[in-house]
Short mmCIF file of C-alpha atoms in Angstrom, two decimals:
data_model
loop_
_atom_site.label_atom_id
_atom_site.label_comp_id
_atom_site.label_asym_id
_atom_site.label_seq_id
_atom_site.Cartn_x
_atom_site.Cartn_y
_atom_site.Cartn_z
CA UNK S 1 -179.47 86.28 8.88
CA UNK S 2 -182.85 86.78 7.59
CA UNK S 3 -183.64 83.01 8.22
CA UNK S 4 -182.52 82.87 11.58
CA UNK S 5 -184.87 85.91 12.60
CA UNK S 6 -187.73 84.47 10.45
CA UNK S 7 -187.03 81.04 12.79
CA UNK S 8 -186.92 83.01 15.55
CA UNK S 9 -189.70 84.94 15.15
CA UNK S 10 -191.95 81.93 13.41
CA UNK S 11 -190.85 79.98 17.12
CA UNK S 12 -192.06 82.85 19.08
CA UNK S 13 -195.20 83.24 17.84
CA UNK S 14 -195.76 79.69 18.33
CA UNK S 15 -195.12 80.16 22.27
CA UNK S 16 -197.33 82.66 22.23
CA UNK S 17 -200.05 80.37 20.66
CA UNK S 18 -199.38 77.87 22.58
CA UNK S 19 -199.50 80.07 25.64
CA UNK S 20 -203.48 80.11 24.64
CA UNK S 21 -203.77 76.69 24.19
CA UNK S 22 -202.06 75.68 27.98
CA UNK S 23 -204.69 74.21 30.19
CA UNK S 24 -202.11 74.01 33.10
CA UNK S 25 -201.21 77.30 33.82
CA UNK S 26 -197.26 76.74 34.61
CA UNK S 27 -197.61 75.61 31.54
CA UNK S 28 -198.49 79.06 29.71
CA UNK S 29 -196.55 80.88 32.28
CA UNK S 30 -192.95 79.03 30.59
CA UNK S 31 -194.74 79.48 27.48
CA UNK S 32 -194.65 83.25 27.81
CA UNK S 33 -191.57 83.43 29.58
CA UNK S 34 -190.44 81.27 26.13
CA UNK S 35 -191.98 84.60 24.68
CA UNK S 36 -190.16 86.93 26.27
CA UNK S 37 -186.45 85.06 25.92
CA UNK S 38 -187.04 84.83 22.10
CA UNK S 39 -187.89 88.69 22.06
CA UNK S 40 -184.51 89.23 23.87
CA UNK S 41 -182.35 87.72 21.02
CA UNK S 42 -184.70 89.97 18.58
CA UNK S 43 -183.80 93.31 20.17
CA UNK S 44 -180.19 91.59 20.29
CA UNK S 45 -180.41 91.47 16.49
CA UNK S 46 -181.95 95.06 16.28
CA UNK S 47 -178.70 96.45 17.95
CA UNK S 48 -180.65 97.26 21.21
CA UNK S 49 -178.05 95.59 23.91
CA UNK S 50 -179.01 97.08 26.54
CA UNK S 51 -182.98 96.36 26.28
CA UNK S 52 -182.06 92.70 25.63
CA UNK S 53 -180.20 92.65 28.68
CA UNK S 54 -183.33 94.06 30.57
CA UNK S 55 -185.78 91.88 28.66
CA UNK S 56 -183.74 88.70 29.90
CA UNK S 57 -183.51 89.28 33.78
CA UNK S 58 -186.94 90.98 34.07
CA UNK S 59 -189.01 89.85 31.43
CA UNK S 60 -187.51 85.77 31.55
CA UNK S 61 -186.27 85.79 34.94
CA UNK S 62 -188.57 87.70 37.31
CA UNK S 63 -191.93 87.58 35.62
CA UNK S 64 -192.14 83.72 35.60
CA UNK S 65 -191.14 84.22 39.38
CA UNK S 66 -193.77 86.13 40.33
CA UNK S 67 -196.31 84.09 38.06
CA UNK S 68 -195.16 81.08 39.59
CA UNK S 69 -195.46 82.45 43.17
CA UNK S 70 -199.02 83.62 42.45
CA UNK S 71 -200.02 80.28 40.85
CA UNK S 72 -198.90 78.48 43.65
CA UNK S 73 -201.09 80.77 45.98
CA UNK S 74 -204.01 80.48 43.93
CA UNK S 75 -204.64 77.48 41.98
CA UNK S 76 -203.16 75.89 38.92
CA UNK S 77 -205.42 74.77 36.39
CA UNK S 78 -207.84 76.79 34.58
CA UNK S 79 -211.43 75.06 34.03
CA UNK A 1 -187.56 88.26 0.65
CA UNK A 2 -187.71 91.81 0.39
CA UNK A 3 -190.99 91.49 1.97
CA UNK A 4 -189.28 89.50 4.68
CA UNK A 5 -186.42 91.46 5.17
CA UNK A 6 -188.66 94.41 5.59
CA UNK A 7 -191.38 93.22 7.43
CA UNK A 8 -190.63 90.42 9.63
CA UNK A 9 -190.07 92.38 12.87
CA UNK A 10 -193.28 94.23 12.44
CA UNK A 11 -194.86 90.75 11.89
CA UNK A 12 -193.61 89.60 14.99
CA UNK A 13 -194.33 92.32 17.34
CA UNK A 14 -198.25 92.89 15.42
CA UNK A 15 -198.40 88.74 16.15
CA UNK A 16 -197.76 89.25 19.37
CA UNK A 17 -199.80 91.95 20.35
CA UNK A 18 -203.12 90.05 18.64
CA UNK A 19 -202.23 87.29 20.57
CA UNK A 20 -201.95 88.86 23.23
CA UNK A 21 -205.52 91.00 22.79
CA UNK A 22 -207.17 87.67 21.96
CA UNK A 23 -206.31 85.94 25.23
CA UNK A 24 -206.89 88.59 27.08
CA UNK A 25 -210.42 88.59 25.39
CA UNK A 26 -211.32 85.38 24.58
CA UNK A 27 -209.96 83.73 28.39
CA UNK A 28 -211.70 83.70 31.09
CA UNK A 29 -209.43 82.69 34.01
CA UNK A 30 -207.96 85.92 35.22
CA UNK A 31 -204.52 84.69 35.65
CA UNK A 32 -204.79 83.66 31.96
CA UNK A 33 -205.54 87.18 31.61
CA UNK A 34 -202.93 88.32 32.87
CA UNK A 35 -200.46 86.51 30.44
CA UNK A 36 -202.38 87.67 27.90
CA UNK A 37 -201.39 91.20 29.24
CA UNK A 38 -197.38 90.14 29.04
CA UNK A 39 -197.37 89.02 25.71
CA UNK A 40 -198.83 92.26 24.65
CA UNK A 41 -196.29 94.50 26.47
CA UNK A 42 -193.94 92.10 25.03
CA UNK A 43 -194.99 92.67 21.36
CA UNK A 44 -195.66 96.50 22.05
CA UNK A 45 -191.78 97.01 23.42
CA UNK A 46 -190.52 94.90 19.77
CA UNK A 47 -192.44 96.89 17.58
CA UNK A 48 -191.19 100.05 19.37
CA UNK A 49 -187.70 99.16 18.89
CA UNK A 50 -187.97 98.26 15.44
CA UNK A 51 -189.16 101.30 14.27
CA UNK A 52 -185.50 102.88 15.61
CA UNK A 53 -183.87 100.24 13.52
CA UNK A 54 -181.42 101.24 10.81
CA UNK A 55 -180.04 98.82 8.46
CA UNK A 56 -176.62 98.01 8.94
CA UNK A 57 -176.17 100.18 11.87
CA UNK A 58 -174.32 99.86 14.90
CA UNK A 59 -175.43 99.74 18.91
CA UNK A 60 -175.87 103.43 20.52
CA UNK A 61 -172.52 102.98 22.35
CA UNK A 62 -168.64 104.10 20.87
CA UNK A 63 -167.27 101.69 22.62
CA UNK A 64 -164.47 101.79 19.65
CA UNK A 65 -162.42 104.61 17.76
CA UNK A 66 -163.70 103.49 15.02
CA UNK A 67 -167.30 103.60 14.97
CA UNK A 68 -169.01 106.54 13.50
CA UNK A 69 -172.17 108.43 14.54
CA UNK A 70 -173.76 107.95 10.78
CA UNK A 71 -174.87 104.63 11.50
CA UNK A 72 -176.24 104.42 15.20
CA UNK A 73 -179.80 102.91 15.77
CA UNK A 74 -182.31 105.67 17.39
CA UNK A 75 -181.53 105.80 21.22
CA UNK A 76 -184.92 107.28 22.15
CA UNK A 77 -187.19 104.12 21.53
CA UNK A 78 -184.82 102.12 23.78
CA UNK A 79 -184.19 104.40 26.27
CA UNK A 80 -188.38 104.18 26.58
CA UNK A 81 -188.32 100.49 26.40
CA UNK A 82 -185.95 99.82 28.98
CA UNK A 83 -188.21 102.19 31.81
CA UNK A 84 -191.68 100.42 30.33
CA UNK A 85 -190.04 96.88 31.00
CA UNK A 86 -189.33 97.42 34.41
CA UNK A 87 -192.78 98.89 34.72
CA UNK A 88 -194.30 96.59 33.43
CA UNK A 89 -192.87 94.17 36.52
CA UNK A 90 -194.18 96.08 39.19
CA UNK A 91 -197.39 96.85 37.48
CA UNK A 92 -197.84 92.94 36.92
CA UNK A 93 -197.13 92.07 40.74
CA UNK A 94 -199.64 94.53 41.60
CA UNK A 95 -202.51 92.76 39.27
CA UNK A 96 -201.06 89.58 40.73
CA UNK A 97 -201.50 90.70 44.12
CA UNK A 98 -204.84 91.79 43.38
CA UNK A 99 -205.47 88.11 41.99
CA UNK A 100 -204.45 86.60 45.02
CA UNK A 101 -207.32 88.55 46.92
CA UNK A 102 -209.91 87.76 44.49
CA UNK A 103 -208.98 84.27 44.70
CA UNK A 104 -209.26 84.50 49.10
CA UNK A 105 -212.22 86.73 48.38
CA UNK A 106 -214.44 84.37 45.87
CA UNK A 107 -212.86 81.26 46.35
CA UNK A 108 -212.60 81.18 42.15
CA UNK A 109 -210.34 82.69 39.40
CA UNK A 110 -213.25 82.78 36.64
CA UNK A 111 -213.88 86.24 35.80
CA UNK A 112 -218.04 84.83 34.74
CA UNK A 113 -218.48 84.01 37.94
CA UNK A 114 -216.94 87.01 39.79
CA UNK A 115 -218.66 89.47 37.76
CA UNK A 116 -221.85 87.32 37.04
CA UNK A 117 -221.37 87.78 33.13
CA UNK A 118 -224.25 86.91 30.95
CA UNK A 119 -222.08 85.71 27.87
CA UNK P 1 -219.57 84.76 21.56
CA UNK P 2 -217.05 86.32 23.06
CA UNK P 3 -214.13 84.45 21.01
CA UNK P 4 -216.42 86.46 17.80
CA UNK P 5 -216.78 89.59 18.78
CA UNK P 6 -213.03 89.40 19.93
CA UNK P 7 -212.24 88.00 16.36
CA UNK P 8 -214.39 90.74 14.71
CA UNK P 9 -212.38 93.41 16.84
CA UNK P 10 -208.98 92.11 16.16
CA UNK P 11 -209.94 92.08 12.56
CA UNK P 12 -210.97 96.04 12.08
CA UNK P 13 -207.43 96.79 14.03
CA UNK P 14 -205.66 94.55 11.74
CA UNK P 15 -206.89 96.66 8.46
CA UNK P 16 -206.01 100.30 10.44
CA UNK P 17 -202.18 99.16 10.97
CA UNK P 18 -201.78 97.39 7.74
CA UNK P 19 -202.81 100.49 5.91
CA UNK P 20 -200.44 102.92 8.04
CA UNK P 21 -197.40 100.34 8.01
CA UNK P 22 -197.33 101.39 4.28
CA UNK P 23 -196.38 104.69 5.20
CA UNK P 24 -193.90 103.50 7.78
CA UNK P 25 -190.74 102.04 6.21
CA UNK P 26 -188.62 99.64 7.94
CA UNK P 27 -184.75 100.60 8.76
CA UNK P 28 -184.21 104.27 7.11
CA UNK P 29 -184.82 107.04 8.78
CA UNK P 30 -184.32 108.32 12.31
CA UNK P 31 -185.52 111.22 14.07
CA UNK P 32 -184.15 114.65 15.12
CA UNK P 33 -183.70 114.62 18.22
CA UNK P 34 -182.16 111.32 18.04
CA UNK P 35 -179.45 113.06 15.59
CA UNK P 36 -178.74 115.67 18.41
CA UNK P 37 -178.18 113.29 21.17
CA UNK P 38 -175.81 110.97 19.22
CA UNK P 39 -173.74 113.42 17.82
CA UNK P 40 -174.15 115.77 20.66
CA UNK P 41 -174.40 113.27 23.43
CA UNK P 42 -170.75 112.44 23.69
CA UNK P 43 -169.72 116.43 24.33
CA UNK P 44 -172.37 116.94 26.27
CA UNK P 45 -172.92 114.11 28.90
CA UNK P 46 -169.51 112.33 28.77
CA UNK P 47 -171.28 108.90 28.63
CA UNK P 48 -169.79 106.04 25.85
CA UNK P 49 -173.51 104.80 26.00
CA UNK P 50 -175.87 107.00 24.22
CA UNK P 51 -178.93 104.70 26.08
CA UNK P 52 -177.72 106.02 29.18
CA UNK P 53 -176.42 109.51 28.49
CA UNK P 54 -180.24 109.66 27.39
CA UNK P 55 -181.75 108.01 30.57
CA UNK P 56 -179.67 109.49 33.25
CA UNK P 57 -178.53 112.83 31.44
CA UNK P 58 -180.93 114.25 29.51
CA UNK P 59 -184.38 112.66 30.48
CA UNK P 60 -183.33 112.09 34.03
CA UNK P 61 -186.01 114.06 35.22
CA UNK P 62 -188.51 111.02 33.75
CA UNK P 63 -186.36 108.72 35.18
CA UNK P 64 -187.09 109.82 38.97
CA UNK P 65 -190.64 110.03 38.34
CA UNK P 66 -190.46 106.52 36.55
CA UNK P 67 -189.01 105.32 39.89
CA UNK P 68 -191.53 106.46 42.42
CA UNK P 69 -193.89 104.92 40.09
CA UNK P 70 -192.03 101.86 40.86
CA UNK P 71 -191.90 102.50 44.75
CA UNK P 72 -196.00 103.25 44.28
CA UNK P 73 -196.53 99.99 42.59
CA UNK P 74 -194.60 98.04 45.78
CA UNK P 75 -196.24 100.08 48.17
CA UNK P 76 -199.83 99.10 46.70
CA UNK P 77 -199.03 95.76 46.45
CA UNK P 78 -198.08 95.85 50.25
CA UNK P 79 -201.09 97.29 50.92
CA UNK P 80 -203.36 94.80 49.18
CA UNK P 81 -201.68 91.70 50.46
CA UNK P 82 -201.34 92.65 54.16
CA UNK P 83 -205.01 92.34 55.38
CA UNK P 84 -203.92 88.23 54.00
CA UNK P 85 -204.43 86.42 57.34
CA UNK P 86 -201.26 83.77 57.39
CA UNK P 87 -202.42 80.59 56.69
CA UNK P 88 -200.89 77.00 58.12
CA UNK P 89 -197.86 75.87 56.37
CA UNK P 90 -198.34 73.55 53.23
CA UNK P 91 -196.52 70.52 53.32
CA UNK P 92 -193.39 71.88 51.61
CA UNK P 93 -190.14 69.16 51.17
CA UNK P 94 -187.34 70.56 52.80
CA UNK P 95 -183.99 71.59 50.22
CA UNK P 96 -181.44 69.03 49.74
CA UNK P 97 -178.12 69.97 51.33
CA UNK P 98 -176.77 69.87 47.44
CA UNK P 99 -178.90 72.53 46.05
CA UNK P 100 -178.61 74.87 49.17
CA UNK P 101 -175.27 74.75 49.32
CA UNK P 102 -175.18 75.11 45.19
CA UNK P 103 -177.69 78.40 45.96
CA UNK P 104 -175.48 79.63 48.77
CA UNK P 105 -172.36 79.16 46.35
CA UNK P 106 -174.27 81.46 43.77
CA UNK P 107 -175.53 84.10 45.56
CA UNK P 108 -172.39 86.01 46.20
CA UNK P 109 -171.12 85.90 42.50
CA UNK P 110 -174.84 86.86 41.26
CA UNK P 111 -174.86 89.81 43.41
CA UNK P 112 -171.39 90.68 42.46
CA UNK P 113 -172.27 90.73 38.39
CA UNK P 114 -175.35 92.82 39.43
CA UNK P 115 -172.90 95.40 40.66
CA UNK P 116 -170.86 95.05 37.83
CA UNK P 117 -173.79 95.95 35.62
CA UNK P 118 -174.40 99.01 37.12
CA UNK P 119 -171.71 100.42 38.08
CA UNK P 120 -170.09 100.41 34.39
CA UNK P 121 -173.62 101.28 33.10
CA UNK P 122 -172.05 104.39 31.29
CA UNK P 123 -169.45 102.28 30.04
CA UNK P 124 -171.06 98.94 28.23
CA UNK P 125 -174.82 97.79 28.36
CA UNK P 126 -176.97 97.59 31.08
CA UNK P 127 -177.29 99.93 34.33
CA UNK P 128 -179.09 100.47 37.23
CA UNK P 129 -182.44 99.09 35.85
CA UNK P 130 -180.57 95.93 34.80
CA UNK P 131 -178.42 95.38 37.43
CA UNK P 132 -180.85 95.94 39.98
CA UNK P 133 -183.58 93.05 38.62
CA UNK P 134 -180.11 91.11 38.49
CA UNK P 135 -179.57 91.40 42.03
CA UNK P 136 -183.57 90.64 42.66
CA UNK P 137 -182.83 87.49 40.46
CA UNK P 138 -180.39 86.29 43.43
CA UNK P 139 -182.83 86.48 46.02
CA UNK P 140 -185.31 84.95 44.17
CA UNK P 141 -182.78 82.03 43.66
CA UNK P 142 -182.21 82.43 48.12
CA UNK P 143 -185.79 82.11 48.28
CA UNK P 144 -186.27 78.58 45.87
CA UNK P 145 -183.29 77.01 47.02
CA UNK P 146 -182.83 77.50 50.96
CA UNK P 147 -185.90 77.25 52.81
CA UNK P 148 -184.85 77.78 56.04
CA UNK P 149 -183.23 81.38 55.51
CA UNK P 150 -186.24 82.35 53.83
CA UNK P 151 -186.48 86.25 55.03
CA UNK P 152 -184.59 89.16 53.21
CA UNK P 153 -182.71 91.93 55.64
CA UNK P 154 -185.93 94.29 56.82
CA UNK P 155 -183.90 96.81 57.50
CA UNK P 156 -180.93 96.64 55.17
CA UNK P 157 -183.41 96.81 52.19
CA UNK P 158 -185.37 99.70 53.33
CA UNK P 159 -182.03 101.82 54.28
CA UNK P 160 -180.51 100.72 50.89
CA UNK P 161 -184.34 101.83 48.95
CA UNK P 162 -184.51 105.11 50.57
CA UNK P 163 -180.36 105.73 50.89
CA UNK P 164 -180.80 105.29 46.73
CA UNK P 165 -183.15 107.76 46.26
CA UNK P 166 -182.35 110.37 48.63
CA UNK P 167 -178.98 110.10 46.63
CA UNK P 168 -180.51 110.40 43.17
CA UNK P 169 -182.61 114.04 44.58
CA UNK P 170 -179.96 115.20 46.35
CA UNK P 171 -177.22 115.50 43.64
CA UNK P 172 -180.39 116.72 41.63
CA UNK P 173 -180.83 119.98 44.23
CA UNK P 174 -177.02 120.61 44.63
CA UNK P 175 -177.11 120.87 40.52
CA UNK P 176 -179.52 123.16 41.23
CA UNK P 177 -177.82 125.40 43.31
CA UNK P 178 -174.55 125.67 41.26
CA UNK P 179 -173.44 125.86 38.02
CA UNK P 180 -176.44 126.23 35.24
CA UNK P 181 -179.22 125.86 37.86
CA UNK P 182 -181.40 123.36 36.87
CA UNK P 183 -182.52 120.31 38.15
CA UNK P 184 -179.64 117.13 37.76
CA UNK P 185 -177.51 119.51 36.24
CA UNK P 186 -174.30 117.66 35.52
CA UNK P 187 -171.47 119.64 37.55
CA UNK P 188 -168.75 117.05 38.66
CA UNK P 189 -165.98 117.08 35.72
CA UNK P 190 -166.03 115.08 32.84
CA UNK P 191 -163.23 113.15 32.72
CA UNK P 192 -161.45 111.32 29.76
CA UNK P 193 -164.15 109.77 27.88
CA UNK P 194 -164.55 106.07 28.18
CA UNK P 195 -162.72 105.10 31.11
CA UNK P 196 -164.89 104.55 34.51
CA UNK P 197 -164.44 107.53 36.24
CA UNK P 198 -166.14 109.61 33.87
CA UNK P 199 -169.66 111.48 32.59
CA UNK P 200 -169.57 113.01 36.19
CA UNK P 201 -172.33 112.43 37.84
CA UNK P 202 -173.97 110.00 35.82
CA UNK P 203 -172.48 106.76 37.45
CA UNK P 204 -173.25 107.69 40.43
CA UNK P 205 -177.10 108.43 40.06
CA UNK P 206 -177.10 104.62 38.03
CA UNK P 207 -175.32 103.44 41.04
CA UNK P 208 -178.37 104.62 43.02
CA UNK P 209 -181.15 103.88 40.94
CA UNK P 210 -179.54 99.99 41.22
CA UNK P 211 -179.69 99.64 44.87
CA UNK P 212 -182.67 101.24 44.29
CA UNK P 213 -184.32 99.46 41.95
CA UNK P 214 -182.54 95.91 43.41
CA UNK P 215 -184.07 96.52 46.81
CA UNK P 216 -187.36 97.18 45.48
CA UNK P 217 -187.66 93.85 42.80
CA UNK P 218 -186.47 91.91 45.81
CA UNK P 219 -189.27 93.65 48.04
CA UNK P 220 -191.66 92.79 45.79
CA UNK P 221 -190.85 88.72 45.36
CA UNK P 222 -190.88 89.03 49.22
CA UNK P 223 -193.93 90.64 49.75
CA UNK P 224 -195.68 88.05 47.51
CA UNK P 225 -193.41 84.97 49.10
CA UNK P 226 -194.53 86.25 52.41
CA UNK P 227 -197.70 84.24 53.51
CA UNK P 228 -198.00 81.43 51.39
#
């Protein structure tokens, strides 16, 4: 159990990193969305059901949506 | 593994939040920013629910017979959490909106060359 | 420079939570008030879901001021975006007939586990709050996959918006005329506990905060879709 959350949290961190590291930024935006998918198993594993449920169709689901819609109004790589 | 076992949550959420802090810092594209911003609500909402955790305890809900009240995580923290998260989605697609003027307004996303920074 | 001084910062906040963690142990202790509304919350509210007897029940109050902060934030956003002169339309490829037929296929069923979220939000996990982003999460598939039906229902999403929240403070002022007399006092019956006509009126405020909360994610997406 401990290992798997260790992964986990070890493989979120790492999309968070790499969220810094994104040049293109649809890149970083599925890097944080990455982010916030991971944190929805964690508050799965901290016996918080119904925040996981929330963190998975707002914080995955909708927030890339909107940060995709503004990209594409704006422009798309950062210099 | 003691350490792990009893840290490793707060590790996560304090990673995330210094990410988070140093992007929004550090970057200076303001839809960069702006993720920056996510990944610290993110981290702020784990560590919050963390701190309710109780080892080997059970979800808020007796969905059962059988499951007692001893055990139950605290229902505050997530009942906080879930209002913040949706929140923080219509707080973001305001600063988006606001990044879609700036960007018909300057013709630029850099925040040094909308606010004429020195450094 | 700036990566330094942001270094430097992030440093000095590092050593203040490191040296309160110690005094913050992981996974013993809750507090009181959580105590009351766990073992109290079942008596009291009627709802199998302590997250929701706490949401809707007791801090309900927070909850209607948490959603006209939502309604401010799509209001502002209007405001900021409609002075946005519509532009010419990119060169955008029009949707296979596979994937809008696929999105058109999904829509209903989407919708239809949206309202299944909510309405059993007393019941199992999730609610209004969940359900409703779930039922913004099928428009924002209508919106990627079929091009041509582009536009939401103007006027079905502003009746359903303010129909939801004229619910939620109406059943607020008739608790405040009978029974106990305070604001979202709880005066439909009970019920037997975990079935889904129960917690009185608890499903039905969730049930309003959804189409709330549904009509309002969706206005959003379309509000930022709008002139592209």
């Amino acid at each position: 159990m401990i290992l798997i959350v260790s992964f986990l949290v070890v493989a979120m961190l790492a999309a968070a990193v790499s969220a810094y590291f994104f040049k293109d930024l649809l890149s970083a935006v599925i890097a944080s969305c990455m982010v916030s998918l991971l944190a929805a198993v964690l508050f799965f594993f901290l016996h918080a059901p119904d925040v996981a449920m929330a963190e998975a169709s707002i914080g995955a689901a909708l927030v890339t949506a909107v940060f995709v819609i503004a990209i594409r109004r704006t422009k798309r790589y950062e210099e | 593994m003691s350490f792990l076992h009893n840290y490793i949550y707060y590790i996560g959420a304090f990673g995330l939040i210094f990410i988070g802090l140093f992007i929004m810092i550090a970057k200076r594209n303001y839809i960069k920013v702006i993720i920056g911003l996510s990944i610290l609500e993110t981290g702020v909402n784990l560590f919050l629910i963390a701190v309710g955790y109780i080892s080997n305890g059970t979800a808020p809900i007796f969905s059962k017979a059988g499951i007692e009240a001893e055990n139950m995580v605290d229902p505050v923290p997530q009942a906080l959490v879930l209002t913040a998260i949706v929140i923080g989605l219509a707080v973001l697609g305001l600063v988006l909106s606001l990044a879609i003027r700036l960007y018909k307004h300057y013709g630029t996303l850099n925040l040094q060359e909308i606010k004429e920074q020195r450094w | 420079m700036r990566k330094i001084i942001g270094i430097i910062l992030l440093i000095i906040i590092a050593w203040g939570i490191i040296t309160s963690l110690q005094e913050m142990p992981f996974g013993t202790s809750r507090a009181k008030v959580a105590d009351h509304y766990i073992n109290k919350g079942r008596e009291e509210t009627g709802a199998a879901n302590i997250v929701t007897s706490v949401v809707v029940g007791y801090r309900s109050l927070d909850t209607l001021g948490e959603v006209t902060v939502l309604f401010l934030a799509a209001i502002g956003l209007g405001a900021v975006l409609a002075t946005i002169k519509r532009k010419e339309d990119r060169d955008t490829e029009k949707a296979s007939l596979i994937l809008s037929t696929g999105c058109r296929f999904l829509f209903p069923p989407i919708l239809l586990f949206g309202a299944y979220i909510f309405i059993h939000g007393h019941l199992t996990p999730g609610g209004g709050f969940q359900g409703g982003a779930i039922i913004a999460s099928a428009f924002v598939l209508m919106y990627l996959g079929c091009h041509e039906e582009k536009k939401i229902n103007e006027t079905g999403s502003i009746i359903s918006e303010s129909l939801g929240g004229l619910v939620f403070v109406v059943i607020g002022l008739i608790g405040l005329t009978i029974g106990t007399r305070y604001f979202l006092n709880n005066f439909l019956p009970k019920g037997e506990f975990n079935t889904l006509l129960s917690a009185g009126i608890i499903p039905i405020i969730y049930i309003a905060i959804g189409f709330k909360v549904g009509a309002e994610l969706s206005k959003i997406i379309d509000l930022l879709m709008e002139e592209s």
